[in-house]
CSV table of C-alpha atoms in Angstrom, one decimal:
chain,number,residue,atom,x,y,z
Q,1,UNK,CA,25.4,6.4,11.6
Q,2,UNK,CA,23.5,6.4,8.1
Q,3,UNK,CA,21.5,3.7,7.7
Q,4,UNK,CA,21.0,2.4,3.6
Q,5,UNK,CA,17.3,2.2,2.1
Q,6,UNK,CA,16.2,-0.9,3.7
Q,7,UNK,CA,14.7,-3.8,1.2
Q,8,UNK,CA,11.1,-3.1,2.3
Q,9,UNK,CA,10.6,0.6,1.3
Q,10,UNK,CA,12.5,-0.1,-2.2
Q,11,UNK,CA,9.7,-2.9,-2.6
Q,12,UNK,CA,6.8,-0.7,-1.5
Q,13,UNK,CA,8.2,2.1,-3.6
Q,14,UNK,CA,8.3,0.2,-6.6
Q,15,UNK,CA,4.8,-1.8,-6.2
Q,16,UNK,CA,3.4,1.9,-6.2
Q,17,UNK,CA,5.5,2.9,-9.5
Q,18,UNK,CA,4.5,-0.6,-11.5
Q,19,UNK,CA,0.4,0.1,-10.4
Q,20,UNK,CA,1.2,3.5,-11.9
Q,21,UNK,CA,3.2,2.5,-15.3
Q,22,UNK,CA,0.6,0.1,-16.1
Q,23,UNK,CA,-1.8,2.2,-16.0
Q,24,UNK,CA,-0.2,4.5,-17.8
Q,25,UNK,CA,1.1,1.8,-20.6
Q,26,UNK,CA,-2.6,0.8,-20.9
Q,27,UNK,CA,-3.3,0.5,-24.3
Q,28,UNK,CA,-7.6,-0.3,-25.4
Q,29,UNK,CA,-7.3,-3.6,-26.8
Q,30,UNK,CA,-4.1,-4.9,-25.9
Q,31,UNK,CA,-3.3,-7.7,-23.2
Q,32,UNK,CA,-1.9,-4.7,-21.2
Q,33,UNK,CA,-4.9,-3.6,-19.8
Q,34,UNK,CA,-5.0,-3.3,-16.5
Q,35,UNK,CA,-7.9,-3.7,-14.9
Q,36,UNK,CA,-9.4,-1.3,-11.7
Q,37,UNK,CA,-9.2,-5.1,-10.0
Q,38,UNK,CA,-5.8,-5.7,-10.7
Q,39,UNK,CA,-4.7,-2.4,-9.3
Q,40,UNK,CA,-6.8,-2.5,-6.3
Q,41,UNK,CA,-5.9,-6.3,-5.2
Q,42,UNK,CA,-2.1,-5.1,-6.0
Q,43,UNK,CA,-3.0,-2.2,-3.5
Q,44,UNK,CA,-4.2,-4.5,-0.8
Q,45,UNK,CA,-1.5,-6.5,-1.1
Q,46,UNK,CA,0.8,-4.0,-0.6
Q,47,UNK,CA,-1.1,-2.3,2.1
Q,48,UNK,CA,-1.0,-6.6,3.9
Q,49,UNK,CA,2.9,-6.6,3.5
Q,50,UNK,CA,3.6,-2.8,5.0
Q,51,UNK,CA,1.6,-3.7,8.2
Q,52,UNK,CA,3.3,-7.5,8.2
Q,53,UNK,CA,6.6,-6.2,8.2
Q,54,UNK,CA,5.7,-3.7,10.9
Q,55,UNK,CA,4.4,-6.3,13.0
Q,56,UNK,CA,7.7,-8.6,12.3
Q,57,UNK,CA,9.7,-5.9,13.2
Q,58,UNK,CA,7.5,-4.4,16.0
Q,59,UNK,CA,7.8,-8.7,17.4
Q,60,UNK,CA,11.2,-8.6,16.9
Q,61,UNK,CA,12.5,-5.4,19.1
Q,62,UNK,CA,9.7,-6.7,22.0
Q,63,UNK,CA,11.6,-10.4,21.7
Q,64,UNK,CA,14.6,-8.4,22.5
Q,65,UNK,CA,16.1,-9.0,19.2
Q,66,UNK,CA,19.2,-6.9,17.3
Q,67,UNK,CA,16.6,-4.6,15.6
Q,68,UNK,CA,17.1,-1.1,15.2
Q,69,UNK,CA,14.6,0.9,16.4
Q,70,UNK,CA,14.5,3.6,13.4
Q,71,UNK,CA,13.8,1.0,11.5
Q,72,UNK,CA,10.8,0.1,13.6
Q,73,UNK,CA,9.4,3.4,13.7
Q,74,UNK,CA,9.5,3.9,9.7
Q,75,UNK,CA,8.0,0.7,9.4
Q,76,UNK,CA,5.1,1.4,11.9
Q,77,UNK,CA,4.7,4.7,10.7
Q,78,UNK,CA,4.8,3.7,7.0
Q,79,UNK,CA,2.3,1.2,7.5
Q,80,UNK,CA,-0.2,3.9,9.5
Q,81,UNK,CA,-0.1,5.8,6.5
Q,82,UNK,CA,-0.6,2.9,3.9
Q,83,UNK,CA,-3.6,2.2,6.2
Q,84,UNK,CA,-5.1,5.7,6.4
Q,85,UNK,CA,-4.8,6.0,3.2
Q,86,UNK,CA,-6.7,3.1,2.3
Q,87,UNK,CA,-9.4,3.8,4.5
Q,88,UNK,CA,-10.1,7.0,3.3
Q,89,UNK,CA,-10.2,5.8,-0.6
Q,90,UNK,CA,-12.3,3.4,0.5
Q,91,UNK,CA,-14.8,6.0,2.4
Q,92,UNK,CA,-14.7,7.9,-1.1
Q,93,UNK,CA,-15.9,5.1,-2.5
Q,94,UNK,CA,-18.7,4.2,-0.2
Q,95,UNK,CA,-19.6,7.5,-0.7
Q,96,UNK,CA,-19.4,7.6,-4.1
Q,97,UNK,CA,-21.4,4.4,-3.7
Q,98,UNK,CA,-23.9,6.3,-2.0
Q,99,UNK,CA,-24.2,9.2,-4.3
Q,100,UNK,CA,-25.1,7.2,-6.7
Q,101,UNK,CA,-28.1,5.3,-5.2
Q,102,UNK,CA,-29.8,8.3,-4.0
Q,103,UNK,CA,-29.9,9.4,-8.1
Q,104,UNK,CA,-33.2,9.4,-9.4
Q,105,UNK,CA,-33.8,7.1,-12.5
């Protein structure tokens, strides 16, 4: 049996595609900037809600609930790469961070 596209991924999808429209729609001097903030704290919270509904579901099947079990998978596995890929922008940054100290003035 087929399973639909589940709630969660059309949410996680879409959170990706509004960070990337407004950047794109930024305009300099408009109220539609978007700030590096903005789209970092939108990140985070996306990144919070992947590996909360993994855990919920992850809970649910060990409670011995009616969960499907491909749908825990994708969620764990959507979450692990959510994470990774936070982790390694934020080791580009550190060392980005770095790079930039060890300039001489």
């Amino acid at each position: 049996m087929v399973n639909g596209i589940s709630p969660f991924g059309v949410q996680s999808v879409q959170a990706g595609t509004n960070a990337t429209n407004q950047i794109k729609n930024k305009q300099d001097g408009s109220e539609n900037q978007v700030s590096f903030s903005n789209v970092l704290k939108d990140s985070i919270n996306a990144l919070n809600q992947s590996q909360n509904e993994s855990d919920k579901l992850t809970n649910a099947l060990a409670l011995g609930q009616d969960v499907n079990l491909d749908e825990v998978m994708i969620a764990a596995q959507k979450a692990n790469i959510t994470l990774t890929a936070a982790t390694e922008f934020r080791n580009k940054a550190v060392e980005a961070y770095q790079e930039i100290m060890r300039m001489q003035m």
